[in-house]
Amino acid sequence: MNYIQHNKELDGALYKPEAPVIFTKADSALLKDGKPFFVPDWSEQVDYETELVVRICRLGKGIPVRFAHRYYDAVTVGIDFTARDWQRTARSKGLPWEICKGFDGSAVIGQWVDKEKFRSVQSLRFRLDINGQTVQEGCASDMLYTVDELVSYISQFFTLKTGDLLYTGTPVGVGPVHVGDHLEGWIEDRKLLEFNCK
């Protein structure tokens, strides 16, 4: 819920949440090294959500926004796979999102790039191509809450630990994946993510 146009495509209205919308994923959700994503047979619609991801590099709790940049050292592109039918049910009943967001393999992660390689994390452009066609594009400058604001906010409730990964929200353009799809994720001109759906 960190990009206003995505909020419109999800809920039919442009709005900024009063606070960042946070959920967690278990470590079994992590999918890396180009391994295939197996589309679960228990969901009728699994959507890709392309996101800028930062890697936490030190222990932190109650981090002020002005110091938040010290707590992450690398950036990549990731996919937050969402079982959309299960999410609709959970949202309508006020239930948690762990099943629709945190199932095995639902957190795909690309290769890391040191954040110092870029002028500013908050100006990065990223995109997802499926079968050679660009399906989603975003720019970190369009975030409703910046990376530093997210780090600060989350650290009020959760102690951030070295190696934690922070997915920062998806822009407009989410959609379903299918068996046989080939996905490629980019930051600027760097292809950092590539895998197949099976």
JSON list of C-alpha atoms in Angstrom, two decimals:
[
{"chain": "A", "resi": 1, "resn": "MET", "atom": "CA", "xyz": [0.00, 0.00, 0.00]},
{"chain": "A", "resi": 2, "resn": "ASN", "atom": "CA", "xyz": [3.00, 2.31, -0.53]},
{"chain": "A", "resi": 3, "resn": "TYR", "atom": "CA", "xyz": [2.14, 3.58, -4.04]},
{"chain": "A", "resi": 4, "resn": "ILE", "atom": "CA", "xyz": [-1.01, 5.61, -4.54]},
{"chain": "A", "resi": 5, "resn": "GLN", "atom": "CA", "xyz": [-1.90, 4.21, -7.99]},
{"chain": "A", "resi": 6, "resn": "HIS", "atom": "CA", "xyz": [-1.59, 0.63, -6.69]},
{"chain": "A", "resi": 7, "resn": "ASN", "atom": "CA", "xyz": [-4.03, 1.52, -3.92]},
{"chain": "A", "resi": 8, "resn": "LYS", "atom": "CA", "xyz": [-6.47, 2.64, -6.59]},
{"chain": "A", "resi": 9, "resn": "GLU", "atom": "CA", "xyz": [-6.11, -0.59, -8.59]},
{"chain": "A", "resi": 10, "resn": "LEU", "atom": "CA", "xyz": [-6.59, -2.64, -5.42]},
{"chain": "A", "resi": 11, "resn": "ASP", "atom": "CA", "xyz": [-9.34, -0.64, -3.71]},
{"chain": "A", "resi": 12, "resn": "GLY", "atom": "CA", "xyz": [-10.69, 1.69, -6.41]},
{"chain": "A", "resi": 13, "resn": "ALA", "atom": "CA", "xyz": [-9.52, 4.88, -4.68]},
{"chain": "A", "resi": 14, "resn": "LEU", "atom": "CA", "xyz": [-6.42, 7.05, -4.49]},
{"chain": "A", "resi": 15, "resn": "TYR", "atom": "CA", "xyz": [-5.33, 7.33, -0.86]},
{"chain": "A", "resi": 16, "resn": "LYS", "atom": "CA", "xyz": [-2.39, 7.32, 1.51]},
{"chain": "A", "resi": 17, "resn": "PRO", "atom": "CA", "xyz": [-2.73, 4.97, 4.48]},
{"chain": "A", "resi": 18, "resn": "GLU", "atom": "CA", "xyz": [-2.47, 6.68, 7.88]},
{"chain": "A", "resi": 19, "resn": "ALA", "atom": "CA", "xyz": [0.58, 4.49, 8.54]},
{"chain": "A", "resi": 20, "resn": "PRO", "atom": "CA", "xyz": [2.54, 1.97, 6.46]},
{"chain": "A", "resi": 21, "resn": "VAL", "atom": "CA", "xyz": [0.78, -1.38, 6.05]},
{"chain": "A", "resi": 22, "resn": "ILE", "atom": "CA", "xyz": [3.11, -4.04, 7.44]},
{"chain": "A", "resi": 23, "resn": "PHE", "atom": "CA", "xyz": [3.12, -7.83, 7.25]},
{"chain": "A", "resi": 24, "resn": "THR", "atom": "CA", "xyz": [5.83, -10.44, 7.72]},
{"chain": "A", "resi": 25, "resn": "LYS", "atom": "CA", "xyz": [6.93, -13.50, 5.80]},
{"chain": "A", "resi": 26, "resn": "ALA", "atom": "CA", "xyz": [8.56, -16.62, 7.23]},
{"chain": "A", "resi": 27, "resn": "ASP", "atom": "CA", "xyz": [12.07, -17.54, 6.07]},
{"chain": "A", "resi": 28, "resn": "SER", "atom": "CA", "xyz": [10.52, -20.45, 4.14]},
{"chain": "A", "resi": 29, "resn": "ALA", "atom": "CA", "xyz": [8.95, -17.84, 1.84]},
{"chain": "A", "resi": 30, "resn": "LEU", "atom": "CA", "xyz": [12.37, -16.82, 0.51]},
{"chain": "A", "resi": 31, "resn": "LEU", "atom": "CA", "xyz": [13.13, -17.89, -3.07]},
{"chain": "A", "resi": 32, "resn": "LYS", "atom": "CA", "xyz": [16.54, -16.97, -4.48]},
{"chain": "A", "resi": 33, "resn": "ASP", "atom": "CA", "xyz": [19.29, -17.92, -6.91]},
{"chain": "A", "resi": 34, "resn": "GLY", "atom": "CA", "xyz": [16.94, -18.11, -9.89]},
{"chain": "A", "resi": 35, "resn": "LYS", "atom": "CA", "xyz": [15.10, -21.15, -8.58]},
{"chain": "A", "resi": 36, "resn": "PRO", "atom": "CA", "xyz": [11.66, -21.71, -10.13]},
{"chain": "A", "resi": 37, "resn": "PHE", "atom": "CA", "xyz": [8.48, -20.51, -8.48]},
{"chain": "A", "resi": 38, "resn": "PHE", "atom": "CA", "xyz": [5.88, -23.25, -8.22]},
{"chain": "A", "resi": 39, "resn": "VAL", "atom": "CA", "xyz": [2.42, -21.72, -8.66]},
{"chain": "A", "resi": 40, "resn": "PRO", "atom": "CA", "xyz": [0.36, -23.16, -5.77]},
{"chain": "A", "resi": 41, "resn": "ASP", "atom": "CA", "xyz": [-2.59, -25.33, -6.79]},
{"chain": "A", "resi": 42, "resn": "TRP", "atom": "CA", "xyz": [-4.66, -24.14, -3.80]},
{"chain": "A", "resi": 43, "resn": "SER", "atom": "CA", "xyz": [-5.07, -20.61, -5.21]},
{"chain": "A", "resi": 44, "resn": "GLU", "atom": "CA", "xyz": [-7.05, -19.55, -8.26]},
{"chain": "A", "resi": 45, "resn": "GLN", "atom": "CA", "xyz": [-5.04, -16.33, -8.76]},
{"chain": "A", "resi": 46, "resn": "VAL", "atom": "CA", "xyz": [-1.46, -15.67, -7.71]},
{"chain": "A", "resi": 47, "resn": "ASP", "atom": "CA", "xyz": [-0.33, -12.12, -8.53]},
{"chain": "A", "resi": 48, "resn": "TYR", "atom": "CA", "xyz": [3.19, -10.73, -8.90]},
{"chain": "A", "resi": 49, "resn": "GLU", "atom": "CA", "xyz": [4.01, -7.55, -6.98]},
{"chain": "A", "resi": 50, "resn": "THR", "atom": "CA", "xyz": [7.39, -6.16, -8.02]},
{"chain": "A", "resi": 51, "resn": "GLU", "atom": "CA", "xyz": [9.19, -4.29, -5.27]},
{"chain": "A", "resi": 52, "resn": "LEU", "atom": "CA", "xyz": [12.41, -2.54, -4.39]},
{"chain": "A", "resi": 53, "resn": "VAL", "atom": "CA", "xyz": [14.04, -4.49, -1.55]},
{"chain": "A", "resi": 54, "resn": "VAL", "atom": "CA", "xyz": [16.68, -3.33, 0.92]},
{"chain": "A", "resi": 55, "resn": "ARG", "atom": "CA", "xyz": [18.91, -5.48, 3.13]},
{"chain": "A", "resi": 56, "resn": "ILE", "atom": "CA", "xyz": [19.31, -4.60, 6.79]},
{"chain": "A", "resi": 57, "resn": "CYS", "atom": "CA", "xyz": [22.98, -4.54, 7.81]},
{"chain": "A", "resi": 58, "resn": "ARG", "atom": "CA", "xyz": [22.93, -3.89, 11.58]},
{"chain": "A", "resi": 59, "resn": "LEU", "atom": "CA", "xyz": [20.85, -4.41, 14.68]},
{"chain": "A", "resi": 60, "resn": "GLY", "atom": "CA", "xyz": [18.36, -1.62, 15.25]},
{"chain": "A", "resi": 61, "resn": "LYS", "atom": "CA", "xyz": [15.39, -0.69, 17.43]},
{"chain": "A", "resi": 62, "resn": "GLY", "atom": "CA", "xyz": [13.55, 2.64, 17.61]},
{"chain": "A", "resi": 63, "resn": "ILE", "atom": "CA", "xyz": [15.61, 4.08, 14.76]},
{"chain": "A", "resi": 64, "resn": "PRO", "atom": "CA", "xyz": [15.12, 7.81, 14.03]},
{"chain": "A", "resi": 65, "resn": "VAL", "atom": "CA", "xyz": [14.39, 8.60, 10.36]},
{"chain": "A", "resi": 66, "resn": "ARG", "atom": "CA", "xyz": [17.54, 10.72, 10.09]},
{"chain": "A", "resi": 67, "resn": "PHE", "atom": "CA", "xyz": [19.72, 7.69, 10.94]},
{"chain": "A", "resi": 68, "resn": "ALA", "atom": "CA", "xyz": [17.74, 5.02, 9.06]},
{"chain": "A", "resi": 69, "resn": "HIS", "atom": "CA", "xyz": [20.04, 5.09, 6.00]},
{"chain": "A", "resi": 70, "resn": "ARG", "atom": "CA", "xyz": [22.80, 3.61, 8.18]},
{"chain": "A", "resi": 71, "resn": "TYR", "atom": "CA", "xyz": [20.80, 0.42, 8.71]},
{"chain": "A", "resi": 72, "resn": "TYR", "atom": "CA", "xyz": [20.69, -0.94, 5.15]},
{"chain": "A", "resi": 73, "resn": "ASP", "atom": "CA", "xyz": [23.59, -1.54, 2.80]},
{"chain": "A", "resi": 74, "resn": "ALA", "atom": "CA", "xyz": [22.27, -3.13, -0.38]},
{"chain": "A", "resi": 75, "resn": "VAL", "atom": "CA", "xyz": [19.31, -3.07, -2.72]},
{"chain": "A", "resi": 76, "resn": "THR", "atom": "CA", "xyz": [17.68, -5.42, -5.21]},
{"chain": "A", "resi": 77, "resn": "VAL", "atom": "CA", "xyz": [14.37, -6.13, -6.91]},
{"chain": "A", "resi": 78, "resn": "GLY", "atom": "CA", "xyz": [12.01, -8.75, -5.52]},
{"chain": "A", "resi": 79, "resn": "ILE", "atom": "CA", "xyz": [8.58, -10.23, -6.08]},
{"chain": "A", "resi": 80, "resn": "ASP", "atom": "CA", "xyz": [5.98, -10.38, -3.33]},
{"chain": "A", "resi": 81, "resn": "PHE", "atom": "CA", "xyz": [3.71, -13.12, -4.65]},
{"chain": "A", "resi": 82, "resn": "THR", "atom": "CA", "xyz": [0.16, -12.81, -3.35]},
{"chain": "A", "resi": 83, "resn": "ALA", "atom": "CA", "xyz": [-2.62, -15.38, -3.45]},
{"chain": "A", "resi": 84, "resn": "ARG", "atom": "CA", "xyz": [-5.15, -12.72, -4.39]},
{"chain": "A", "resi": 85, "resn": "ASP", "atom": "CA", "xyz": [-8.28, -14.81, -3.87]},
{"chain": "A", "resi": 86, "resn": "TRP", "atom": "CA", "xyz": [-7.15, -15.70, -0.36]},
{"chain": "A", "resi": 87, "resn": "GLN", "atom": "CA", "xyz": [-6.26, -12.07, 0.32]},
{"chain": "A", "resi": 88, "resn": "ARG", "atom": "CA", "xyz": [-9.72, -10.87, -0.71]},
{"chain": "A", "resi": 89, "resn": "THR", "atom": "CA", "xyz": [-11.27, -13.32, 1.75]},
{"chain": "A", "resi": 90, "resn": "ALA", "atom": "CA", "xyz": [-8.88, -12.32, 4.53]},
{"chain": "A", "resi": 91, "resn": "ARG", "atom": "CA", "xyz": [-9.47, -8.60, 3.99]},
{"chain": "A", "resi": 92, "resn": "SER", "atom": "CA", "xyz": [-13.26, -8.99, 3.90]},
{"chain": "A", "resi": 93, "resn": "LYS", "atom": "CA", "xyz": [-13.23, -10.89, 7.19]},
{"chain": "A", "resi": 94, "resn": "GLY", "atom": "CA", "xyz": [-10.50, -8.84, 8.89]},
{"chain": "A", "resi": 95, "resn": "LEU", "atom": "CA", "xyz": [-8.20, -11.88, 9.04]},
{"chain": "A", "resi": 96, "resn": "PRO", "atom": "CA", "xyz": [-4.36, -11.95, 8.96]},
{"chain": "A", "resi": 97, "resn": "TRP", "atom": "CA", "xyz": [-2.48, -12.15, 5.66]},
{"chain": "A", "resi": 98, "resn": "GLU", "atom": "CA", "xyz": [0.09, -14.84, 6.49]},
{"chain": "A", "resi": 99, "resn": "ILE", "atom": "CA", "xyz": [-1.36, -17.49, 4.15]},
{"chain": "A", "resi": 100, "resn": "CYS", "atom": "CA", "xyz": [-1.95, -15.22, 1.16]},
{"chain": "A", "resi": 101, "resn": "LYS", "atom": "CA", "xyz": [1.41, -13.43, 1.51]},
{"chain": "A", "resi": 102, "resn": "GLY", "atom": "CA", "xyz": [3.77, -15.73, 3.40]},
{"chain": "A", "resi": 103, "resn": "PHE", "atom": "CA", "xyz": [3.42, -19.12, 1.74]},
{"chain": "A", "resi": 104, "resn": "ASP", "atom": "CA", "xyz": [6.51, -21.07, 0.63]},
{"chain": "A", "resi": 105, "resn": "GLY", "atom": "CA", "xyz": [8.41, -19.37, -2.20]},
{"chain": "A", "resi": 106, "resn": "SER", "atom": "CA", "xyz": [6.34, -16.18, -2.11]},
{"chain": "A", "resi": 107, "resn": "ALA", "atom": "CA", "xyz": [9.30, -13.86, -1.49]},
{"chain": "A", "resi": 108, "resn": "VAL", "atom": "CA", "xyz": [11.48, -13.96, -4.59]},
{"chain": "A", "resi": 109, "resn": "ILE", "atom": "CA", "xyz": [14.74, -12.05, -4.29]},
{"chain": "A", "resi": 110, "resn": "GLY", "atom": "CA", "xyz": [17.29, -10.90, -6.87]},
{"chain": "A", "resi": 111, "resn": "GLN", "atom": "CA", "xyz": [21.03, -10.30, -6.72]},
{"chain": "A", "resi": 112, "resn": "TRP", "atom": "CA", "xyz": [22.19, -7.64, -4.30]},
{"chain": "A", "resi": 113, "resn": "VAL", "atom": "CA", "xyz": [23.89, -4.40, -5.33]},
{"chain": "A", "resi": 114, "resn": "ASP", "atom": "CA", "xyz": [25.69, -2.17, -2.83]},
{"chain": "A", "resi": 115, "resn": "LYS", "atom": "CA", "xyz": [23.53, 0.91, -2.35]},
{"chain": "A", "resi": 116, "resn": "GLU", "atom": "CA", "xyz": [26.62, 3.10, -2.81]},
{"chain": "A", "resi": 117, "resn": "LYS", "atom": "CA", "xyz": [26.59, 2.10, -6.50]},
{"chain": "A", "resi": 118, "resn": "PHE", "atom": "CA", "xyz": [23.55, 4.35, -6.92]},
{"chain": "A", "resi": 119, "resn": "ARG", "atom": "CA", "xyz": [23.22, 8.09, -6.45]},
{"chain": "A", "resi": 120, "resn": "SER", "atom": "CA", "xyz": [20.11, 7.69, -4.33]},
{"chain": "A", "resi": 121, "resn": "VAL", "atom": "CA", "xyz": [18.04, 4.64, -3.39]},
{"chain": "A", "resi": 122, "resn": "GLN", "atom": "CA", "xyz": [14.99, 6.91, -3.31]},
{"chain": "A", "resi": 123, "resn": "SER", "atom": "CA", "xyz": [15.33, 7.73, -7.02]},
{"chain": "A", "resi": 124, "resn": "LEU", "atom": "CA", "xyz": [15.75, 4.18, -8.35]},
{"chain": "A", "resi": 125, "resn": "ARG", "atom": "CA", "xyz": [13.61, 2.93, -11.21]},
{"chain": "A", "resi": 126, "resn": "PHE", "atom": "CA", "xyz": [12.70, -0.75, -11.37]},
{"chain": "A", "resi": 127, "resn": "ARG", "atom": "CA", "xyz": [10.58, -3.01, -13.56]},
{"chain": "A", "resi": 128, "resn": "LEU", "atom": "CA", "xyz": [9.35, -6.53, -14.21]},
{"chain": "A", "resi": 129, "resn": "ASP", "atom": "CA", "xyz": [9.27, -8.23, -17.60]},
{"chain": "A", "resi": 130, "resn": "ILE", "atom": "CA", "xyz": [7.21, -11.37, -18.20]},
{"chain": "A", "resi": 131, "resn": "ASN", "atom": "CA", "xyz": [7.94, -13.36, -21.35]},
{"chain": "A", "resi": 132, "resn": "GLY", "atom": "CA", "xyz": [9.88, -10.41, -22.76]},
{"chain": "A", "resi": 133, "resn": "GLN", "atom": "CA", "xyz": [7.16, -7.79, -22.16]},
{"chain": "A", "resi": 134, "resn": "THR", "atom": "CA", "xyz": [7.33, -5.11, -19.47]},
{"chain": "A", "resi": 135, "resn": "VAL", "atom": "CA", "xyz": [4.30, -5.55, -17.19]},
{"chain": "A", "resi": 136, "resn": "GLN", "atom": "CA", "xyz": [5.18, -3.35, -14.23]},
{"chain": "A", "resi": 137, "resn": "GLU", "atom": "CA", "xyz": [7.36, -0.28, -13.71]},
{"chain": "A", "resi": 138, "resn": "GLY", "atom": "CA", "xyz": [8.00, 1.85, -10.66]},
{"chain": "A", "resi": 139, "resn": "CYS", "atom": "CA", "xyz": [10.18, 4.56, -9.23]},
{"chain": "A", "resi": 140, "resn": "ALA", "atom": "CA", "xyz": [11.12, 4.77, -5.57]},
{"chain": "A", "resi": 141, "resn": "SER", "atom": "CA", "xyz": [10.49, 8.53, -5.65]},
{"chain": "A", "resi": 142, "resn": "ASP", "atom": "CA", "xyz": [6.75, 7.73, -5.92]},
{"chain": "A", "resi": 143, "resn": "MET", "atom": "CA", "xyz": [6.65, 5.92, -2.57]},
{"chain": "A", "resi": 144, "resn": "LEU", "atom": "CA", "xyz": [4.16, 7.33, -0.08]},
{"chain": "A", "resi": 145, "resn": "TYR", "atom": "CA", "xyz": [6.58, 6.41, 2.72]},
{"chain": "A", "resi": 146, "resn": "THR", "atom": "CA", "xyz": [10.32, 6.54, 1.91]},
{"chain": "A", "resi": 147, "resn": "VAL", "atom": "CA", "xyz": [12.68, 3.67, 2.62]},
{"chain": "A", "resi": 148, "resn": "ASP", "atom": "CA", "xyz": [14.08, 5.56, 5.62]},
{"chain": "A", "resi": 149, "resn": "GLU", "atom": "CA", "xyz": [10.59, 6.24, 6.96]},
{"chain": "A", "resi": 150, "resn": "LEU", "atom": "CA", "xyz": [9.71, 2.56, 6.61]},
{"chain": "A", "resi": 151, "resn": "VAL", "atom": "CA", "xyz": [12.86, 1.45, 8.43]},
{"chain": "A", "resi": 152, "resn": "SER", "atom": "CA", "xyz": [12.15, 3.89, 11.24]},
{"chain": "A", "resi": 153, "resn": "TYR", "atom": "CA", "xyz": [8.47, 2.94, 11.52]},
{"chain": "A", "resi": 154, "resn": "ILE", "atom": "CA", "xyz": [9.02, -0.82, 11.50]},
{"chain": "A", "resi": 155, "resn": "SER", "atom": "CA", "xyz": [11.81, -0.57, 14.09]},
{"chain": "A", "resi": 156, "resn": "GLN", "atom": "CA", "xyz": [9.30, 0.79, 16.60]},
{"chain": "A", "resi": 157, "resn": "PHE", "atom": "CA", "xyz": [7.64, -2.63, 16.72]},
{"chain": "A", "resi": 158, "resn": "PHE", "atom": "CA", "xyz": [10.26, -5.12, 15.48]},
{"chain": "A", "resi": 159, "resn": "THR", "atom": "CA", "xyz": [13.95, -5.26, 16.29]},
{"chain": "A", "resi": 160, "resn": "LEU", "atom": "CA", "xyz": [15.68, -5.17, 12.92]},
{"chain": "A", "resi": 161, "resn": "LYS", "atom": "CA", "xyz": [18.48, -7.71, 12.59]},
{"chain": "A", "resi": 162, "resn": "THR", "atom": "CA", "xyz": [21.37, -8.09, 10.19]},
{"chain": "A", "resi": 163, "resn": "GLY", "atom": "CA", "xyz": [20.11, -9.94, 7.12]},
{"chain": "A", "resi": 164, "resn": "ASP", "atom": "CA", "xyz": [16.46, -8.94, 7.46]},
{"chain": "A", "resi": 165, "resn": "LEU", "atom": "CA", "xyz": [14.89, -7.98, 4.13]},
{"chain": "A", "resi": 166, "resn": "LEU", "atom": "CA", "xyz": [12.50, -5.09, 3.71]},
{"chain": "A", "resi": 167, "resn": "TYR", "atom": "CA", "xyz": [10.16, -5.15, 0.70]},
{"chain": "A", "resi": 168, "resn": "THR", "atom": "CA", "xyz": [9.01, -1.56, 0.21]},
{"chain": "A", "resi": 169, "resn": "GLY", "atom": "CA", "xyz": [5.71, -1.83, -1.65]},
{"chain": "A", "resi": 170, "resn": "THR", "atom": "CA", "xyz": [4.55, -2.32, -5.22]},
{"chain": "A", "resi": 171, "resn": "PRO", "atom": "CA", "xyz": [3.55, 0.21, -7.87]},
{"chain": "A", "resi": 172, "resn": "VAL", "atom": "CA", "xyz": [0.53, -0.05, -10.15]},
{"chain": "A", "resi": 173, "resn": "GLY", "atom": "CA", "xyz": [0.40, -2.92, -12.65]},
{"chain": "A", "resi": 174, "resn": "VAL", "atom": "CA", "xyz": [0.15, -6.10, -10.58]},
{"chain": "A", "resi": 175, "resn": "GLY", "atom": "CA", "xyz": [-1.26, -9.15, -12.30]},
{"chain": "A", "resi": 176, "resn": "PRO", "atom": "CA", "xyz": [-1.41, -12.95, -12.32]},
{"chain": "A", "resi": 177, "resn": "VAL", "atom": "CA", "xyz": [1.35, -15.39, -13.20]},
{"chain": "A", "resi": 178, "resn": "HIS", "atom": "CA", "xyz": [0.90, -18.70, -14.96]},
{"chain": "A", "resi": 179, "resn": "VAL", "atom": "CA", "xyz": [2.82, -21.92, -15.34]},
{"chain": "A", "resi": 180, "resn": "GLY", "atom": "CA", "xyz": [5.44, -21.40, -18.07]},
{"chain": "A", "resi": 181, "resn": "ASP", "atom": "CA", "xyz": [5.96, -17.67, -17.48]},
{"chain": "A", "resi": 182, "resn": "HIS", "atom": "CA", "xyz": [9.53, -16.34, -17.54]},
{"chain": "A", "resi": 183, "resn": "LEU", "atom": "CA", "xyz": [10.13, -13.38, -15.20]},
{"chain": "A", "resi": 184, "resn": "GLU", "atom": "CA", "xyz": [12.97, -10.86, -15.26]},
{"chain": "A", "resi": 185, "resn": "GLY", "atom": "CA", "xyz": [13.43, -8.06, -12.72]},
{"chain": "A", "resi": 186, "resn": "TRP", "atom": "CA", "xyz": [15.48, -4.92, -13.30]},
{"chain": "A", "resi": 187, "resn": "ILE", "atom": "CA", "xyz": [16.79, -1.94, -11.36]},
{"chain": "A", "resi": 188, "resn": "GLU", "atom": "CA", "xyz": [17.77, 0.79, -13.80]},
{"chain": "A", "resi": 189, "resn": "ASP", "atom": "CA", "xyz": [19.76, -1.08, -16.48]},
{"chain": "A", "resi": 190, "resn": "ARG", "atom": "CA", "xyz": [20.77, -4.00, -14.26]},
{"chain": "A", "resi": 191, "resn": "LYS", "atom": "CA", "xyz": [18.95, -7.33, -14.58]},
{"chain": "A", "resi": 192, "resn": "LEU", "atom": "CA", "xyz": [19.03, -8.68, -11.03]},
{"chain": "A", "resi": 193, "resn": "LEU", "atom": "CA", "xyz": [16.28, -11.29, -11.11]},
{"chain": "A", "resi": 194, "resn": "GLU", "atom": "CA", "xyz": [15.39, -14.10, -13.52]},
{"chain": "A", "resi": 195, "resn": "PHE", "atom": "CA", "xyz": [13.33, -17.23, -12.96]},
{"chain": "A", "resi": 196, "resn": "ASN", "atom": "CA", "xyz": [10.52, -19.39, -14.34]},
{"chain": "A", "resi": 197, "resn": "CYS", "atom": "CA", "xyz": [7.08, -20.31, -13.06]},
{"chain": "A", "resi": 198, "resn": "LYS", "atom": "CA", "xyz": [6.26, -23.98, -12.92]}
]
